[in-house]
Coordinates of C-alpha atoms and ligand atoms in Angstrom, one line a residue:
M10 CA 124.9 78.9 49.9
I11 CA 121.5 78.6 51.5
D12 CA 119.8 82.0 51.4
L13 CA 117.0 82.4 53.9
T14 CA 115.8 85.6 52.9
R15 CA 114.8 84.1 49.3
G16 CA 111.5 83.4 50.7
P17 CA 109.0 81.3 52.9
V18 CA 110.9 78.8 55.4
T19 CA 109.0 75.6 56.5
A20 CA 110.5 73.3 58.8
L21 CA 109.3 69.7 59.4
T22 CA 110.4 68.0 62.7
G23 CA 109.9 64.4 63.9
A24 CA 110.9 62.6 66.9
G25 CA 114.8 63.0 66.5
V26 CA 114.1 66.9 67.4
S27 CA 113.3 65.9 71.1
A28 CA 116.0 63.1 71.4
E29 CA 118.2 65.2 73.3
S30 CA 115.8 66.3 75.6
G31 CA 115.6 62.7 76.6
V32 CA 112.2 61.8 74.8
P33 CA 113.0 58.2 73.1
V34 CA 112.1 57.8 69.3
F35 CA 109.8 55.8 68.0
R36 CA 112.1 53.5 65.6
G37 CA 115.1 53.2 67.6
E38 CA 116.1 50.4 70.2
E39 CA 114.8 52.4 73.0
G40 CA 111.5 53.4 71.1
L41 CA 109.8 50.2 72.5
W42 CA 107.8 50.1 75.9
R43 CA 107.6 46.9 77.4
N44 CA 108.1 45.1 74.2
Y45 CA 105.6 46.5 72.2
R46 CA 106.1 49.0 69.3
P47 CA 104.2 51.9 68.8
E48 CA 102.8 50.9 65.5
E49 CA 101.1 48.0 68.2
L50 CA 100.0 50.6 70.4
A51 CA 99.1 53.4 68.5
T52 CA 96.0 52.1 66.9
P53 CA 92.5 52.4 67.4
D54 CA 92.1 48.4 67.6
A55 CA 94.5 48.5 70.4
F56 CA 92.4 51.2 72.5
R57 CA 89.2 49.2 71.7
R58 CA 91.0 46.2 72.9
N59 CA 92.7 47.2 75.9
P60 CA 92.2 51.0 76.8
R61 CA 93.7 50.7 79.9
L62 CA 97.3 49.1 78.3
V63 CA 97.1 52.0 75.7
W64 CA 96.7 54.8 78.5
E65 CA 99.5 53.0 80.6
W66 CA 101.8 53.8 77.5
Y67 CA 100.6 57.2 77.3
E68 CA 100.8 57.8 81.2
W69 CA 104.4 56.6 81.1
R70 CA 105.2 58.8 78.0
R71 CA 103.4 62.0 79.8
E72 CA 105.5 61.4 82.9
L73 CA 108.7 60.8 81.1
I74 CA 107.7 64.4 78.8
G75 CA 106.4 66.4 81.5
A76 CA 109.9 66.3 83.1
R77 CA 111.9 67.0 80.2
S78 CA 112.9 70.2 78.7
P79 CA 113.1 72.0 75.1
N80 CA 116.7 71.6 73.9
P81 CA 119.0 73.8 71.7
A82 CA 117.2 72.5 68.7
H83 CA 113.6 73.2 70.1
E84 CA 114.8 76.6 71.1
T85 CA 116.5 77.5 67.7
L86 CA 113.2 77.0 65.9
A87 CA 111.2 79.3 68.2
T88 CA 114.3 81.9 67.3
M89 CA 113.3 81.3 63.7
D90 CA 109.9 81.9 64.2
K91 CA 110.5 85.0 65.8
T92 CA 113.1 86.1 63.2
L93 CA 112.1 85.2 59.9
P94 CA 109.6 87.3 58.2
D95 CA 107.5 83.8 56.8
F96 CA 108.4 80.6 58.7
T97 CA 106.0 77.6 59.2
L98 CA 106.7 74.9 61.7
I99 CA 105.5 71.6 61.3
T100 CA 105.9 68.6 63.8
Q101 CA 105.1 65.1 63.7
N102 CA 105.5 65.1 67.3
V103 CA 102.9 65.0 70.2
D104 CA 105.3 66.5 73.1
G105 CA 104.4 69.8 73.0
L106 CA 107.7 70.8 73.7
H107 CA 108.0 73.5 70.4
Q108 CA 105.4 75.6 72.3
A109 CA 107.5 75.2 75.6
A110 CA 110.3 76.4 73.5
G111 CA 108.3 79.7 72.8
S112 CA 107.2 78.4 69.2
E113 CA 103.8 80.2 68.6
S114 CA 101.9 78.6 65.6
V115 CA 102.9 74.8 65.5
L116 CA 101.2 72.7 62.9
E117 CA 100.9 69.7 65.1
V118 CA 99.8 66.8 62.2
H119 CA 99.7 64.2 64.9
G120 CA 98.3 66.0 67.5
N121 CA 99.2 66.8 71.1
I122 CA 99.9 64.2 74.1
W123 CA 98.8 67.2 76.7
R124 CA 95.3 67.2 75.0
V125 CA 92.4 64.4 75.7
R126 CA 89.1 64.1 74.1
C127 CA 86.2 61.9 74.9
T128 CA 85.4 58.9 72.4
A129 CA 81.5 59.5 73.3
C130 CA 80.9 63.3 73.0
P131 CA 82.3 66.4 71.9
Y132 CA 84.2 67.0 75.0
L133 CA 88.2 68.2 74.2
S134 CA 90.6 69.7 77.1
E135 CA 94.1 70.0 77.6
D136 CA 94.9 67.6 80.8
H137 CA 98.4 68.2 82.1
R138 CA 97.6 66.1 85.4
V139 CA 100.6 63.3 85.6
P140 CA 99.5 60.8 87.0
L141 CA 95.7 61.0 86.0
P142 CA 93.6 60.2 88.5
E143 CA 92.4 57.1 87.5
L144 CA 93.1 54.6 84.0
P145 CA 91.6 54.9 81.6
P146 CA 90.3 58.5 82.5
R147 CA 86.6 59.4 82.3
C148 CA 85.0 61.9 80.4
P149 CA 83.6 64.5 83.3
E150 CA 80.6 65.3 80.8
C151 CA 79.3 62.1 79.9
G152 CA 81.3 59.4 81.8
G153 CA 82.5 57.8 78.8
L154 CA 85.9 56.9 78.1
L155 CA 88.6 59.7 77.0
R156 CA 91.5 59.4 74.8
P157 CA 94.4 60.8 73.8
D158 CA 94.0 63.9 71.3
V159 CA 96.7 62.3 68.9
V160 CA 96.4 60.5 65.5
W161 CA 96.9 56.8 65.6
F162 CA 97.7 54.7 63.0
G163 CA 95.1 54.0 60.3
E164 CA 93.6 57.1 61.4
S165 CA 93.0 60.4 59.2
L166 CA 95.1 63.8 60.3
S167 CA 92.9 66.5 60.5
Q168 CA 92.0 67.9 57.2
E169 CA 92.3 71.7 58.2
V170 CA 96.1 70.7 59.6
L171 CA 97.2 68.8 56.9
D172 CA 95.8 71.6 54.3
A173 CA 97.8 74.0 56.1
A174 CA 101.0 71.8 56.1
W175 CA 100.9 70.9 52.4
A176 CA 100.3 74.7 51.8
A177 CA 103.4 75.5 53.7
A178 CA 105.6 72.7 52.0
A179 CA 104.4 73.6 48.6
G180 CA 104.9 77.3 49.2
C181 CA 108.2 77.5 50.8
Q182 CA 111.7 78.2 49.4
T183 CA 113.4 76.3 52.0
M184 CA 112.6 73.3 54.0
L185 CA 114.1 72.0 57.0
V186 CA 113.5 68.6 57.9
I187 CA 114.9 67.8 61.3
G188 CA 114.7 64.5 63.1
T189 CA 112.8 62.4 61.2
S190 CA 112.9 59.1 59.5
A191 CA 110.7 60.1 56.8
V192 CA 108.7 57.0 56.9
V193 CA 105.1 57.8 58.2
Q194 CA 102.6 59.1 55.7
P195 CA 101.3 61.5 55.0
A196 CA 103.6 63.9 56.7
A197 CA 106.7 62.0 55.0
S198 CA 105.4 63.3 51.7
L199 CA 105.4 66.9 52.6
P200 CA 109.1 67.0 51.7
M201 CA 108.5 65.9 48.3
V202 CA 105.8 68.4 48.0
A203 CA 108.4 71.4 48.8
L204 CA 111.0 69.8 46.2
R205 CA 108.7 69.3 43.5
N206 CA 107.8 73.2 43.8
G207 CA 111.5 73.9 43.8
A208 CA 112.5 74.4 47.4
Q209 CA 115.9 73.7 48.8
L210 CA 115.8 70.9 51.3
I211 CA 117.9 70.8 54.4
E212 CA 118.0 67.6 56.4
F213 CA 119.2 67.4 60.0
N214 CA 119.7 63.8 61.2
P215 CA 122.6 61.8 62.3
A216 CA 121.5 58.8 60.1
E217 CA 120.3 58.5 56.4
T218 CA 116.7 58.4 55.5
P219 CA 114.8 58.0 52.6
L220 CA 115.1 62.1 52.1
S221 CA 118.7 62.1 52.2
R222 CA 119.6 61.7 48.4
Q223 CA 117.0 64.3 47.2
A224 CA 118.2 66.6 49.9
D225 CA 120.5 69.8 49.0
D226 CA 122.5 69.6 52.0
V227 CA 122.8 66.8 54.8
I228 CA 123.9 68.1 58.2
R229 CA 124.8 64.4 59.7
A230 CA 124.8 65.7 63.3
P231 CA 122.1 66.0 66.4
A232 CA 119.8 68.7 65.9
G233 CA 120.5 70.1 69.5
E234 CA 124.2 70.8 68.6
A235 CA 123.7 71.4 64.5
L236 CA 120.8 73.5 64.2
P237 CA 122.0 76.3 66.4
T238 CA 125.5 76.5 64.7
W239 CA 123.8 76.3 61.3
W240 CA 121.3 79.0 62.2
A241 CA 124.1 81.5 63.4
A242 CA 125.7 81.0 59.9
H243 CA 122.6 81.3 57.9
R244 CA 120.2 83.7 60.0
P245 CA 119.6 87.0 58.1
T246 CA 121.9 89.8 59.5
Ligands
BV8_21 C1 96.6 57.9 57.5 C2 100.8 60.1 67.1 C3 95.0 57.6 56.1 C4 100.7 58.9 68.2 C5 101.8 58.6 65.1 C6 98.9 49.8 56.8 C7 97.8 49.8 57.6 C8 97.3 51.3 57.9 C9 97.9 52.2 57.8 C10 99.2 52.3 56.8 C11 99.9 51.0 56.7 N1 100.6 51.3 55.6 C12 100.9 52.6 55.6 C13 100.0 53.0 56.6 C14 99.7 54.4 56.6 C15 100.4 55.2 58.0 C16 101.9 54.9 58.0 O1 102.4 55.6 57.4 N2 102.6 53.7 58.5 C17 103.8 53.2 58.5 C18 104.7 52.9 59.8 C19 104.2 53.1 57.4 N3 100.1 56.0 58.5 C20 98.7 56.4 58.9 O2 98.3 55.4 59.3 C21 98.6 57.9 59.0 N4 96.9 58.0 58.8 O3 97.5 57.5 56.8 O4 95.5 57.9 57.5 C22 94.1 56.3 56.2 C23 93.1 55.9 57.0 C24 92.6 54.5 57.2 C25 93.4 53.7 56.8 C26 94.9 53.7 56.3 C27 95.3 55.3 56.1 C28 98.6 58.3 60.7 C29 100.0 58.3 61.1 C30 100.3 59.3 62.3 C31 100.4 58.0 63.2 N5 100.9 58.5 64.6 N6 102.3 59.3 66.1 C32 102.0 59.0 69.2 O5 102.7 59.6 69.1 O6 101.4 58.6 70.3 S1 103.1 58.4 64.2 C33 104.4 58.6 65.0 O7 105.7 58.1 64.1 C34 105.2 59.7 65.7 O8 104.2 60.7 65.5 C35 106.3 60.2 64.9 O9 107.0 61.6 65.1 C36 106.4 59.6 63.7 C37 107.2 59.6 62.9 O10 108.5 59.2 63.5 P1 109.6 59.9 63.5 O11 109.0 61.4 64.1 O12 110.3 60.3 62.1 O13 110.2 59.4 64.4 P2 111.4 58.1 64.5 O14 111.9 57.4 65.5 O15 110.6 57.0 63.3 O16 112.8 58.6 63.7 C38 113.6 59.5 64.5 C39 114.4 60.2 63.5 O17 115.5 61.3 64.3 C40 115.6 58.9 63.0 O18 115.8 59.1 61.7 C41 116.7 59.2 63.9 O19 118.0 59.2 63.1 C42 116.8 60.6 64.0 N7 117.7 61.3 65.3 C43 117.8 60.1 66.2 N8 118.5 61.2 67.2 C44 118.1 62.6 66.5 C45 117.8 62.1 65.5 N9 117.9 63.7 64.7 C46 118.4 64.6 64.9 N10 118.9 64.9 66.2 C47 119.2 63.8 67.0 N11 119.7 64.0 68.3
ZN22 ZN1 81.8 62.8 77.1

């Protein structure tokens, strides 16, 4: 029986936790956009070659995400954050839905689609405007090209965020892995770090993943349905 009072709890989420909010996952059939795959658009080369095309994809995602709300899985994770004495949420998602559901300290290992930064000066800002006034958007400080403040394929993650995520994985007694295909590195190594340190691993995913065999428990169901139920049965009284 999973006992959440045994020690720190860490949750790692991927695109699947936002699926029931209507945000397309990366590797499902609807993960395509105009027949491009994320691995072709979410790269520095694609942006260098065609910043307007890459921004059209982000604009489309911002418009879509902006019209969506957190689902019960996001809400349950926000409740865990408030209820458990030592809880850390790590997300690979850039949609900001965990914060919208009330999660306070979220480790966003791949950045956030609602922040933009300049490619030519230190300008960095929250920007929720949909649509943006022009594509690609320009820096108000220096006129340089703005880019989404996300981590593209081939780019390194923020060392500070990655260190915090690594420590949370290494230090937890229980890790919940929710809605990720566990293929993108280095995030996909976090559950292995937890396992190596003796954590119990619970996977919430309707489909099999490379983690499933190593998990102590697998909940083969959509997170929006399964996580609230699971939490009701396991929340410390
Ligand atoms: C790095 C931000 C060091 C952008 C993302 C060759 C060349 C270059 C690099 C590599 C290479 N080979 C490997 C690499 C490393 C690469 C990598 O891992 N590639 C993969 C494709 C093999 N990683 C990197 O490049 C990383 N950086 O390594 O730096 C370096 C430096 C220089 C050169 C080399 C290396 C950076 C990776 C970050 C990429 N950015 N996002 C944006 O979003 O616009 S990744 C992107 O994929 C999203 O963040 C997403 O979260 C993430 C992972 O996908 P998932 O979240 O798991 O989503 P997915 O669709 O895959 O799965 C959804 C799951 O949900 C499924 O399992 C499904 O069953 C489930 N599900 C569906 N519905 C539900 C559900 N679950 C629950 N409930 C439901 N209702
Ligand atoms: Zn600038």
